[in-house]
Amino acid sequence: MAPRKKNPAALTTNSPVSMADLARELGVSMTTISRALSNHHSIGPEMKARVLKLAKKYNYQPNRLAAALRKGKSQLLGIIVPYIEGRFFPSVVHGIETAASRAGYNVIICQSNEDAAQEQRNVEALLSAQVAGIMVSLARTTSTYQHFEKVRSRGLPLVFFDRSMGGEDVNAVVLNDHEGALISTRHLLSQGCRRVAHLAGPQHLSIYKNRYQGYLAALREAGLPLEEELVVFTDMAQAEGAAAMRRWLELPNPPDAVFSAGDYCALGALQEARRQGRRVPEDVAISGFSNEAFTLITEPTITTIDQRCEEMGQATVRLLLEQIEAGSTPFTPRQTVLQPELLVRGSSLRVSRPGPAEA
Amino acid sequence: MAPRKKNPAALTTNSPVSMADLARELGVSMTTISRALSNHHSIGPEMKARVLKLAKKYNYQPNRLAAALRKGKSQLLGIIVPYIEGRFFPSVVHGIETAASRAGYNVIICQSNEDAAQEQRNVEALLSAQVAGIMVSLARTTSTYQHFEKVRSRGLPLVFFDRSMGGEDVNAVVLNDHEGALISTRHLLSQGCRRVAHLAGPQHLSIYKNRYQGYLAALREAGLPLEEELVVFTDMAQAEGAAAMRRWLELPNPPDAVFSAGDYCALGALQEARRQGRRVPEDVAISGFSNEAFTLITEPTITTIDQRCEEMGQATVRLLLEQIEAGSTPFTPRQTVLQPELLVRGSSLRVSRPGPAEA
DNA sequence: TTGTATGCGTTATCAG
DNA sequence: CTGATAACGCATACAA
């Protein structure tokens, strides 16, 4: 159907009212309307009042599409995440939407489903939508980065969060996984544990590699040797944690603590230990990673590392907005590293409380 | 800064390429370019090929803003949810984004934070963004609906999901809570339980009222009387479930089953029962509602009702797209009611498996 | 302080 | 089959 006919002078319909309509009604120019609505200094207070009153009367809604087209920049930000499920990504998205909305932006959300090709299509869609900036957490399968090169060459602000492509020349907000593993392992050692085992994740993923390194650093720091049999590489599933624990408990000299790189895996280990009649944390202390909701409802509750999802979202938006505001003036890429928080709970607390309390 | 200068004939920069640029380069009209790119039948195959090739060469990205402005309809859908956290809303949003993306739409997500005023601002923002339709799950505090009237009067497709304003004249996708409570209570009765208690939620919320009614219907169906002392009204928190269970177990004749209108509350009851040395499900069977992730990791696992989050998202998009496609032809509002699914697990299974198996 | 005129990139109408 | 031209609604350079 052809675009709707111009509104007649008597603005009686419910169809969208434009600035031109208001201008006609008030007998002034569109310029005046536009300026009055955007609080331009060159508009007298009474004129402004008249315009605002009429706008309210006719329920005027600015058309951001038109404004964006004219200005070359929209009030939209794009997010690309692998998926919107579990605890982590929804929380980060929550933080992003909150911060963006506060700054007057709306947010378009896309899922890559861990698929690099899909991620590339997402980028194209966001470019087409003329977003003012893009925030991305990479898909597992992404190994080539031209689609992001295209974004950069357009001068479009881009920030990676959580899963970044690494390097100093990108903007990124990440958690200090190494530190998280370090303080968690340190904590276990502070509880008197001397044989701390590790449930490690897939080492081609940097987060798990960093957590493993953090674990090693803590051992080194304490002057303890790495015992090969106390490190098990898993895909972080609950069942694998249980299986590993079963084997550990069969050792002549089983571990007295387990630092798991993930909560689900820690849960499996915890359940298995109790099935085998071991007391947690007395016989074996356990700590996980990610602060999944369930860590608060197990018995005992599980010590874990909080990933600061909310703050990550906020920091990501902040970094993006800085770039947007920088406009065409050169912007040096920055990496924000968030400090993880150790949440000490029942599964590891063997001596009197060592750190700050936790709700 | 003034809008950037037109690209010179030699398209060497990285700045966005427009149809006009392609037209100039190929020595044809913009019309031809536009038609070739949108697969118009009146364009010859070789011309089409030439255009597509050039478009690829220069990495042409259509400007959807301009297209939307011209056509009066964008490829954007709006979602308004109370918040993006917990299990429910992220899952629904996941379903929505997946379905929308498949249909060629992108999704703008807004949070009302359970605040009616914020919800109203969200609606305005989405109207301004010229979305093609809006999906909303109402904030708790919303009691007036003019902002949605405005949407309707614009002829903009609108679908409520989960939390709807009720009535026959709105489009809505909701779960059959009454049925969920009914089949869950029925299941407990089928396990030989005769004194089924109920942890009820705030009755001013329709979902909890419906669940209570479903519970009552099941009792009636079985010819059992309602015993006042076996119904406790809570705000569905874990602690309240525990407290209620404690009091129940002190009764001379305690319940042999509990149907909770929420999983957290059921969890509290479960934990308390075990603390008191009762066996679950032998002494007291328990079932919850919502299929929270943790119901699978407790011991025993918790029988619950799945709310079909994913399907709800899909159904919502489907209903919205139908309206969009209907265009200006009248569309009779429809309500889609999803059937809940009972997931029988350890916390309630006392006799041989009564229903379909579950993973 | 206000108005005039133009263009953002696309699509639709109408005429070849 | 192709092209010229006019919108869509807004913001701004330039004039008054």
mmCIF file of N, CA, C and O (backbone and C1' of nucleotides) in Angstrom, chain C:
data_model
loop_
_atom_site.group_PDB
_atom_site.id
_atom_site.type_symbol
_atom_site.label_atom_id
_atom_site.label_comp_id
_atom_site.label_asym_id
_atom_site.label_seq_id
_atom_site.Cartn_x
_atom_site.Cartn_y
_atom_site.Cartn_z
ATOM 1 P P DT C 1 16.728 34.709 22.074
ATOM 2 O "O5'" DT C 1 15.553 34.113 21.163
ATOM 3 C "C5'" DT C 1 14.305 34.688 21.148
ATOM 4 C "C4'" DT C 1 13.918 34.803 19.710
ATOM 5 C "C3'" DT C 1 13.355 33.526 19.094
ATOM 6 O "O3'" DT C 1 11.947 33.677 19.002
ATOM 7 C "C1'" DT C 1 14.820 34.708 17.607
ATOM 8 P P DT C 2 11.013 32.535 18.505
ATOM 9 O "O5'" DT C 2 11.310 32.497 16.954
ATOM 10 C "C5'" DT C 2 10.442 33.189 16.050
ATOM 11 C "C4'" DT C 2 10.956 33.030 14.656
ATOM 12 C "C3'" DT C 2 10.580 31.729 13.954
ATOM 13 O "O3'" DT C 2 9.486 32.012 13.110
ATOM 14 C "C1'" DT C 2 12.765 32.506 13.399
ATOM 15 P P DG C 3 8.879 30.827 12.246
ATOM 16 O "O5'" DG C 3 9.736 30.948 10.903
ATOM 17 C "C5'" DG C 3 9.707 32.174 10.199
ATOM 18 C "C4'" DG C 3 10.513 32.057 8.917
ATOM 19 C "C3'" DG C 3 10.122 30.855 8.028
ATOM 20 O "O3'" DG C 3 10.130 31.285 6.677
ATOM 21 C "C1'" DG C 3 12.430 30.771 8.525
ATOM 22 P P DT C 4 9.509 30.385 5.529
ATOM 23 O "O5'" DT C 4 10.610 30.392 4.383
ATOM 24 C "C5'" DT C 4 11.913 30.912 4.632
ATOM 25 C "C4'" DT C 4 12.853 30.409 3.524
ATOM 26 C "C3'" DT C 4 12.295 29.315 2.622
ATOM 27 O "O3'" DT C 4 12.929 29.425 1.357
ATOM 28 C "C1'" DT C 4 14.081 28.429 3.889
ATOM 29 P P DA C 5 12.592 28.428 0.142
ATOM 30 O "O5'" DA C 5 13.844 27.449 0.284
ATOM 31 C "C5'" DA C 5 15.145 28.028 0.452
ATOM 32 C "C4'" DA C 5 16.195 26.916 0.451
ATOM 33 C "C3'" DA C 5 15.863 25.761 -0.496
ATOM 34 O "O3'" DA C 5 17.084 25.353 -1.082
ATOM 35 C "C1'" DA C 5 16.077 24.932 1.699
ATOM 36 P P DT C 6 17.094 24.288 -2.285
ATOM 37 O "O5'" DT C 6 17.901 23.120 -1.587
ATOM 38 C "C5'" DT C 6 19.117 23.445 -0.897
ATOM 39 C "C4'" DT C 6 19.554 22.258 -0.072
ATOM 40 C "C3'" DT C 6 19.400 20.908 -0.792
ATOM 41 O "O3'" DT C 6 20.645 20.264 -0.753
ATOM 42 C "C1'" DT C 6 18.501 20.793 1.386
ATOM 43 P P DG C 7 20.964 19.107 -1.780
ATOM 44 O "O5'" DG C 7 21.268 17.890 -0.785
ATOM 45 C "C5'" DG C 7 22.115 18.099 0.344
ATOM 46 C "C4'" DG C 7 21.851 16.992 1.347
ATOM 47 C "C3'" DG C 7 21.681 15.604 0.712
ATOM 48 O "O3'" DG C 7 22.459 14.687 1.446
ATOM 49 C "C1'" DG C 7 19.847 16.083 2.109
ATOM 50 P P DC C 8 23.012 13.354 0.822
ATOM 51 O "O5'" DC C 8 22.876 12.316 2.007
ATOM 52 C "C5'" DC C 8 23.353 12.593 3.317
ATOM 53 C "C4'" DC C 8 22.536 11.775 4.292
ATOM 54 C "C3'" DC C 8 22.104 10.427 3.719
ATOM 55 O "O3'" DC C 8 23.078 9.455 4.089
ATOM 56 C "C1'" DC C 8 20.317 11.541 4.906
ATOM 57 P P DG C 9 23.838 8.592 2.995
ATOM 58 O "O5'" DG C 9 22.730 7.490 2.653
ATOM 59 C "C5'" DG C 9 22.399 6.532 3.645
ATOM 60 C "C4'" DG C 9 21.177 5.771 3.189
ATOM 61 C "C3'" DG C 9 21.367 5.056 1.848
ATOM 62 O "O3'" DG C 9 20.925 3.731 2.027
ATOM 63 C "C1'" DG C 9 19.413 6.402 1.813
ATOM 64 P P DT C 10 20.894 2.657 0.873
ATOM 65 O "O5'" DT C 10 19.338 2.515 0.610
ATOM 66 C "C5'" DT C 10 18.502 2.074 1.653
ATOM 67 C "C4'" DT C 10 17.075 2.463 1.418
ATOM 68 C "C3'" DT C 10 16.392 1.787 0.235
ATOM 69 O "O3'" DT C 10 15.677 0.670 0.757
ATOM 70 C "C1'" DT C 10 15.758 4.094 0.490
ATOM 71 P P DT C 11 15.040 -0.330 -0.316
ATOM 72 O "O5'" DT C 11 13.664 0.413 -0.684
ATOM 73 C "C5'" DT C 11 12.628 0.456 0.281
ATOM 74 C "C4'" DT C 11 11.481 1.253 -0.295
ATOM 75 C "C3'" DT C 11 10.765 0.580 -1.463
ATOM 76 O "O3'" DT C 11 9.390 0.829 -1.256
ATOM 77 C "C1'" DT C 11 11.425 2.728 -2.096
ATOM 78 P P DA C 12 8.309 -0.138 -1.892
ATOM 79 O "O5'" DA C 12 7.313 0.899 -2.585
ATOM 80 C "C5'" DA C 12 6.849 2.019 -1.847
ATOM 81 C "C4'" DA C 12 6.254 3.041 -2.803
ATOM 82 C "C3'" DA C 12 5.454 2.428 -3.959
ATOM 83 O "O3'" DA C 12 4.314 3.221 -4.190
ATOM 84 C "C1'" DA C 12 7.231 3.727 -4.816
ATOM 85 P P DT C 13 3.199 2.634 -5.175
ATOM 86 O "O5'" DT C 13 2.847 3.885 -6.107
ATOM 87 C "C5'" DT C 13 3.113 5.212 -5.650
ATOM 88 C "C4'" DT C 13 3.440 6.097 -6.839
ATOM 89 C "C3'" DT C 13 2.694 5.726 -8.132
ATOM 90 O "O3'" DT C 13 2.049 6.883 -8.641
ATOM 91 C "C1'" DT C 13 5.001 5.979 -8.558
ATOM 92 P P DC C 14 0.802 6.699 -9.679
ATOM 93 O "O5'" DC C 14 1.473 7.242 -11.013
ATOM 94 C "C5'" DC C 14 2.279 8.428 -10.954
ATOM 95 C "C4'" DC C 14 3.294 8.392 -12.059
ATOM 96 C "C3'" DC C 14 2.733 7.982 -13.422
ATOM 97 O "O3'" DC C 14 2.775 9.105 -14.281
ATOM 98 C "C1'" DC C 14 4.852 6.999 -12.985
ATOM 99 P P DA C 15 2.077 8.987 -15.725
ATOM 100 O "O5'" DA C 15 3.366 9.070 -16.640
ATOM 101 C "C5'" DA C 15 4.445 9.934 -16.251
ATOM 102 C "C4'" DA C 15 5.713 9.519 -16.972
ATOM 103 C "C3'" DA C 15 5.515 9.230 -18.462
ATOM 104 O "O3'" DA C 15 6.553 9.872 -19.187
ATOM 105 C "C1'" DA C 15 6.615 7.430 -17.443
ATOM 106 P P DG C 16 6.464 10.019 -20.750
ATOM 107 O "O5'" DG C 16 7.044 8.673 -21.339
ATOM 108 C "C5'" DG C 16 8.111 8.739 -22.250
ATOM 109 C "C4'" DG C 16 9.213 7.793 -21.808
ATOM 110 C "C3'" DG C 16 9.795 6.981 -22.959
ATOM 111 O "O3'" DG C 16 11.132 7.375 -23.135
ATOM 112 C "C1'" DG C 16 9.384 5.645 -21.033
#
